[in-house]
């Protein structure tokens, strides 16, 4: 009970930090805060999405069950930093010139198509919901595993969700940025603490690899069922494409809020190195193969290892860091969903938009909290998040060009076909081996886009010419 109380107090303190400072009063101020975030504020805001509940719980579990294939996370996060080094400054430039607040604003403007903007907003909002639910559920699991209290799990989820609603509604992106600073410091400390506990309490790194080589060499050669080289390559490729082109709607406000393109380029130069921190949960997962039962649930590996090797007060620090790793992404995702709905889907006058936005923040959090508390199985939707949002990559790449000469309808058709393909593979459990469904779905997406664009140009050459002139004017 004492441990649970200490963690809850820490969560409340994080929420209070997010609420400090002045209140946002307009959508623009709430979403991008004057587009003037300096280097370090922007850095922590963007780094905040690198160390999440996935890196805290999921990655150690993947290493425990699949071995060194867990390094796929380092691969795609490093590769996407290279892509974003070039893409993000262009997004920020267009956003400042054209007044973008959301990803859907970009699609609406670049393709001169409100319909494309609405469809992309709908896709983004729907596919972000399971990602939000993952953060809230992960927070509850962290508290439950750290304290052994199922009641503490539910209480922490409710308290954290309430605080996220309050500080996001109150101060918007500024509140998220403040909590992100503390969250990253806590996460780095927690990962090093758990790594130290595993290395000194179970076995050193050389001994761990020697042990695995002797009793489980398949963990070192990408040959575990479901975690083979096909999984590694396709997961890295599709996630690098999606993340490198910034197809996640909740990651647009941090880019649009940066002071300059140079600030963003500086961030991405160092973010690739920052991903090396992910070696910590991977090594913990590998080390845990010597101490935990083989049938241990993957998401339990890191905290079970912490409980076995650390004193309770350090476990509380680790759990609080994990809670912060859930709260910051949850806040950013709630902002991403609500801004898409209030700005791009609901036609209301500007004076009402900001008030309505509050309703959508609350709705997104409450819906995700309800799924989490009810233990609803929406794992299939989580698979759609990455694969589905990556289907916006072709449209993004085309829209970033100086002259947009491709029509909105072909782009829209390709996007819809890609999303439907991902849903079909996931919900109907189409056997695809270890391939990533998002990468498979990109093929029909691109085929439909190319064919539809060819038909458009052949049937109406004057329209294509007009589109080129319009694109020049929009560039």
CSV table of N, CA and C in Angstrom, one decimal, residues 246-336:
chain,number,residue,atom,x,y,z
A,246,UNK,N,6.8,10.9,-41.1
A,246,UNK,CA,6.0,11.5,-40.0
A,246,UNK,C,4.5,11.3,-40.3
A,247,UNK,N,4.2,10.0,-40.5
A,247,UNK,CA,2.8,9.7,-40.8
A,247,UNK,C,1.9,9.6,-39.5
A,248,UNK,N,2.5,9.7,-38.3
A,248,UNK,CA,1.7,9.7,-37.1
A,248,UNK,C,1.2,11.1,-36.8
A,249,UNK,N,-0.1,11.3,-36.7
A,249,UNK,CA,-0.7,12.6,-36.6
A,249,UNK,C,-0.2,13.3,-35.3
A,250,UNK,N,0.0,12.6,-34.2
A,250,UNK,CA,0.3,13.2,-32.9
A,250,UNK,C,1.7,13.7,-32.9
A,251,UNK,N,2.5,13.4,-33.9
A,251,UNK,CA,3.9,13.9,-33.9
A,251,UNK,C,4.0,15.1,-34.8
A,252,UNK,N,2.9,15.6,-35.4
A,252,UNK,CA,3.0,16.8,-36.1
A,252,UNK,C,3.1,18.1,-35.3
A,253,UNK,N,2.3,18.2,-34.2
A,253,UNK,CA,2.4,19.5,-33.4
A,253,UNK,C,3.8,19.7,-32.9
A,254,UNK,N,4.6,18.7,-32.4
A,254,UNK,CA,6.0,19.1,-32.0
A,254,UNK,C,6.8,19.6,-33.1
A,255,UNK,N,6.6,19.1,-34.3
A,255,UNK,CA,7.4,19.6,-35.5
A,255,UNK,C,7.0,21.0,-35.8
A,256,UNK,N,5.7,21.2,-35.9
A,256,UNK,CA,5.2,22.6,-36.2
A,256,UNK,C,5.5,23.6,-35.2
A,257,UNK,N,5.7,23.2,-33.9
A,257,UNK,CA,5.9,24.1,-32.8
A,257,UNK,C,7.4,24.5,-32.7
A,258,UNK,N,8.3,23.9,-33.4
A,258,UNK,CA,9.7,24.2,-33.3
A,258,UNK,C,10.0,25.6,-33.8
A,259,UNK,N,11.0,26.2,-33.3
A,259,UNK,CA,11.4,27.6,-33.6
A,259,UNK,C,11.9,27.7,-35.1
A,260,UNK,N,12.6,26.7,-35.6
A,260,UNK,CA,13.1,26.8,-36.9
A,260,UNK,C,13.5,25.4,-37.4
A,261,UNK,N,13.7,25.3,-38.7
A,261,UNK,CA,14.2,24.0,-39.3
A,261,UNK,C,15.5,23.6,-38.7
A,262,UNK,N,16.4,24.6,-38.4
A,262,UNK,CA,17.7,24.2,-37.9
A,262,UNK,C,17.6,23.6,-36.5
A,263,UNK,N,16.6,24.0,-35.7
A,263,UNK,CA,16.3,23.3,-34.4
A,263,UNK,C,16.0,21.9,-34.6
A,264,UNK,N,15.1,21.6,-35.6
A,264,UNK,CA,14.7,20.2,-35.9
A,264,UNK,C,15.9,19.4,-36.4
A,265,UNK,N,16.7,20.0,-37.3
A,265,UNK,CA,17.8,19.2,-37.8
A,265,UNK,C,18.8,18.9,-36.7
A,266,UNK,N,19.0,19.8,-35.8
A,266,UNK,CA,19.9,19.5,-34.6
A,266,UNK,C,19.4,18.4,-33.8
A,267,UNK,N,18.0,18.4,-33.6
A,267,UNK,CA,17.4,17.3,-32.8
A,267,UNK,C,17.7,16.0,-33.4
A,268,UNK,N,17.4,15.9,-34.7
A,268,UNK,CA,17.5,14.5,-35.3
A,268,UNK,C,18.9,14.0,-35.4
A,269,UNK,N,19.9,14.9,-35.5
A,269,UNK,CA,21.3,14.5,-35.5
A,269,UNK,C,21.6,13.7,-34.2
A,270,UNK,N,21.0,14.1,-33.1
A,270,UNK,CA,21.3,13.5,-31.8
A,270,UNK,C,20.3,12.4,-31.4
A,271,UNK,N,19.1,12.5,-31.9
A,271,UNK,CA,18.1,11.5,-31.6
A,271,UNK,C,18.5,10.1,-32.0
A,272,UNK,N,19.2,10.0,-33.1
A,272,UNK,CA,19.6,8.7,-33.6
A,272,UNK,C,20.6,8.0,-32.5
A,273,UNK,N,21.4,8.8,-31.9
A,273,UNK,CA,22.3,8.3,-30.8
A,273,UNK,C,21.5,8.1,-29.6
A,274,UNK,N,20.5,8.8,-29.3
A,274,UNK,CA,19.7,8.7,-28.1
A,274,UNK,C,19.0,7.3,-28.1
A,275,UNK,N,18.8,6.7,-29.2
A,275,UNK,CA,18.1,5.4,-29.3
A,275,UNK,C,19.0,4.3,-28.7
A,276,UNK,N,20.3,4.6,-28.5
A,276,UNK,CA,21.2,3.6,-27.9
A,276,UNK,C,20.7,3.2,-26.5
A,277,UNK,N,19.9,4.1,-25.9
A,277,UNK,CA,19.4,3.7,-24.6
A,277,UNK,C,18.5,2.5,-24.6
A,278,UNK,N,18.0,2.2,-25.8
A,278,UNK,CA,17.1,1.0,-25.9
A,278,UNK,C,17.9,-0.3,-25.8
A,279,UNK,N,19.2,-0.3,-25.8
A,279,UNK,CA,20.0,-1.5,-25.5
A,279,UNK,C,19.7,-1.9,-24.1
A,280,UNK,N,19.4,-1.0,-23.2
A,280,UNK,CA,19.2,-1.4,-21.8
A,280,UNK,C,18.1,-2.4,-21.6
A,281,UNK,N,16.8,-2.1,-22.1
A,281,UNK,CA,15.8,-3.1,-21.9
A,281,UNK,C,16.0,-4.4,-22.7
A,282,UNK,N,16.8,-4.3,-23.8
A,282,UNK,CA,17.1,-5.5,-24.6
A,282,UNK,C,18.0,-6.4,-23.8
A,283,UNK,N,19.0,-5.8,-23.2
A,283,UNK,CA,20.0,-6.6,-22.4
A,283,UNK,C,19.3,-7.2,-21.1
A,284,UNK,N,18.4,-6.4,-20.5
A,284,UNK,CA,17.6,-6.9,-19.4
A,284,UNK,C,16.8,-8.1,-19.8
A,285,UNK,N,16.2,-8.0,-21.0
A,285,UNK,CA,15.4,-9.2,-21.4
A,285,UNK,C,16.2,-10.4,-21.7
A,286,UNK,N,17.4,-10.2,-22.3
A,286,UNK,CA,18.3,-11.4,-22.5
A,286,UNK,C,18.8,-11.9,-21.2
A,287,UNK,N,19.2,-11.1,-20.2
A,287,UNK,CA,19.7,-11.5,-18.9
A,287,UNK,C,18.6,-12.3,-18.2
A,288,UNK,N,17.4,-11.8,-18.3
A,288,UNK,CA,16.3,-12.4,-17.6
A,288,UNK,C,16.0,-13.9,-18.0
A,289,UNK,N,16.5,-14.3,-19.1
A,289,UNK,CA,16.3,-15.7,-19.6
A,289,UNK,C,17.0,-16.7,-18.6
A,290,UNK,N,17.9,-16.1,-17.7
A,290,UNK,CA,18.6,-17.0,-16.7
A,290,UNK,C,17.9,-17.0,-15.4
A,291,UNK,N,16.9,-16.1,-15.2
A,291,UNK,CA,16.3,-16.0,-13.9
A,291,UNK,C,14.8,-16.2,-13.9
A,292,UNK,N,14.1,-15.9,-15.0
A,292,UNK,CA,12.6,-16.0,-15.0
A,292,UNK,C,12.2,-17.3,-15.7
A,293,UNK,N,11.0,-17.8,-15.4
A,293,UNK,CA,10.4,-18.9,-16.1
A,293,UNK,C,10.2,-18.7,-17.6
A,294,UNK,N,10.5,-19.7,-18.4
A,294,UNK,CA,10.4,-19.5,-19.8
A,294,UNK,C,9.0,-19.0,-20.3
A,295,UNK,N,7.9,-19.4,-19.5
A,295,UNK,CA,6.6,-19.0,-19.9
A,295,UNK,C,6.2,-17.6,-19.4
A,296,UNK,N,7.1,-16.8,-18.8
A,296,UNK,CA,6.8,-15.5,-18.3
A,296,UNK,C,6.3,-14.6,-19.4
A,297,UNK,N,5.2,-13.9,-19.1
A,297,UNK,CA,4.6,-13.0,-20.1
A,297,UNK,C,5.6,-11.9,-20.5
A,298,UNK,N,5.7,-11.6,-21.8
A,298,UNK,CA,6.7,-10.7,-22.2
A,298,UNK,C,6.6,-9.3,-21.6
A,299,UNK,N,5.4,-8.8,-21.4
A,299,UNK,CA,5.3,-7.5,-20.8
A,299,UNK,C,5.7,-7.4,-19.3
A,300,UNK,N,5.8,-8.6,-18.7
A,300,UNK,CA,6.2,-8.7,-17.3
A,300,UNK,C,7.7,-8.8,-17.0
A,301,UNK,N,8.4,-9.0,-18.1
A,301,UNK,CA,9.8,-9.3,-17.9
A,301,UNK,C,10.6,-8.2,-17.2
A,302,UNK,N,10.5,-7.0,-17.6
A,302,UNK,CA,11.4,-5.9,-17.1
A,302,UNK,C,11.1,-5.7,-15.6
A,303,UNK,N,9.8,-5.6,-15.2
A,303,UNK,CA,9.4,-5.3,-13.8
A,303,UNK,C,9.6,-6.6,-13.0
A,304,UNK,N,9.4,-7.8,-13.5
A,304,UNK,CA,9.7,-9.0,-12.7
A,304,UNK,C,11.2,-9.0,-12.4
A,305,UNK,N,12.0,-8.6,-13.3
A,305,UNK,CA,13.4,-8.6,-13.1
A,305,UNK,C,13.8,-7.5,-12.0
A,306,UNK,N,13.1,-6.4,-12.1
A,306,UNK,CA,13.4,-5.3,-11.1
A,306,UNK,C,13.0,-5.8,-9.8
A,307,UNK,N,11.8,-6.4,-9.6
A,307,UNK,CA,11.4,-6.9,-8.3
A,307,UNK,C,12.3,-7.9,-7.7
A,308,UNK,N,12.9,-8.7,-8.6
A,308,UNK,CA,13.8,-9.8,-8.1
A,308,UNK,C,15.2,-9.3,-7.8
A,309,UNK,N,15.6,-8.1,-8.2
A,309,UNK,CA,17.0,-7.7,-8.1
A,309,UNK,C,17.1,-6.3,-7.3
A,310,UNK,N,16.0,-5.6,-7.1
A,310,UNK,CA,16.1,-4.2,-6.6
A,310,UNK,C,15.3,-4.1,-5.3
A,311,UNK,N,15.8,-3.2,-4.4
A,311,UNK,CA,14.9,-2.9,-3.2
A,311,UNK,C,13.7,-2.2,-3.6
A,312,UNK,N,12.7,-2.2,-2.7
A,312,UNK,CA,11.3,-1.7,-3.1
A,312,UNK,C,11.3,-0.2,-3.4
A,313,UNK,N,12.2,0.6,-2.8
A,313,UNK,CA,12.1,2.0,-3.1
A,313,UNK,C,12.7,2.3,-4.5
A,314,UNK,N,13.6,1.5,-5.0
A,314,UNK,CA,14.1,1.7,-6.3
A,314,UNK,C,13.1,1.1,-7.3
A,315,UNK,N,12.3,0.1,-6.9
A,315,UNK,CA,11.2,-0.4,-7.8
A,315,UNK,C,10.2,0.7,-8.0
A,316,UNK,N,9.9,1.5,-6.9
A,316,UNK,CA,9.0,2.6,-7.0
A,316,UNK,C,9.5,3.7,-8.0
A,317,UNK,N,10.8,4.0,-8.0
A,317,UNK,CA,11.4,4.9,-8.9
A,317,UNK,C,11.2,4.4,-10.3
A,318,UNK,N,11.5,3.1,-10.5
A,318,UNK,CA,11.3,2.5,-11.9
A,318,UNK,C,9.9,2.6,-12.3
A,319,UNK,N,8.9,2.3,-11.4
A,319,UNK,CA,7.5,2.3,-11.8
A,319,UNK,C,7.0,3.7,-12.1
A,320,UNK,N,7.5,4.7,-11.3
A,320,UNK,CA,7.1,6.1,-11.6
A,320,UNK,C,7.7,6.5,-13.0
A,321,UNK,N,8.9,6.1,-13.3
A,321,UNK,CA,9.4,6.4,-14.6
A,321,UNK,C,8.6,5.8,-15.7
A,322,UNK,N,8.1,4.5,-15.5
A,322,UNK,CA,7.3,3.9,-16.5
A,322,UNK,C,6.0,4.6,-16.6
A,323,UNK,N,5.4,5.1,-15.5
A,323,UNK,CA,4.2,5.8,-15.5
A,323,UNK,C,4.3,7.1,-16.4
A,324,UNK,N,5.5,7.8,-16.2
A,324,UNK,CA,5.7,9.0,-17.0
A,324,UNK,C,5.9,8.7,-18.4
A,325,UNK,N,6.4,7.5,-18.7
A,325,UNK,CA,6.6,7.1,-20.1
A,325,UNK,C,5.3,6.8,-20.8
A,326,UNK,N,4.3,6.6,-20.0
A,326,UNK,CA,2.9,6.4,-20.5
A,326,UNK,C,2.2,7.7,-20.6
A,327,UNK,N,2.4,8.6,-19.6
A,327,UNK,CA,1.6,9.9,-19.6
A,327,UNK,C,1.9,10.8,-20.7
A,328,UNK,N,3.2,11.0,-21.0
A,328,UNK,CA,3.6,11.9,-22.0
A,328,UNK,C,3.1,11.5,-23.4
A,329,UNK,N,3.3,10.3,-23.9
A,329,UNK,CA,2.7,9.9,-25.2
A,329,UNK,C,1.2,9.9,-25.1
A,330,UNK,N,0.6,9.5,-24.0
A,330,UNK,CA,-0.9,9.6,-23.9
A,330,UNK,C,-1.4,11.0,-24.1
A,331,UNK,N,-0.7,11.9,-23.5
A,331,UNK,CA,-1.1,13.3,-23.7
A,331,UNK,C,-1.0,13.8,-25.1
A,332,UNK,N,0.2,13.4,-25.7
A,332,UNK,CA,0.4,13.8,-27.1
A,332,UNK,C,-0.6,13.2,-28.1
A,333,UNK,N,-0.9,11.9,-27.8
A,333,UNK,CA,-1.9,11.2,-28.7
A,333,UNK,C,-3.3,11.8,-28.5
A,334,UNK,N,-3.7,12.1,-27.2
A,334,UNK,CA,-5.0,12.7,-27.0
A,334,UNK,C,-5.1,14.1,-27.7
A,335,UNK,N,-4.0,14.8,-27.7
A,335,UNK,CA,-4.0,16.1,-28.4
A,335,UNK,C,-4.1,15.9,-29.9
A,336,UNK,N,-3.4,14.8,-30.4
A,336,UNK,CA,-3.5,14.5,-31.9
A,336,UNK,C,-4.9,14.2,-32.3
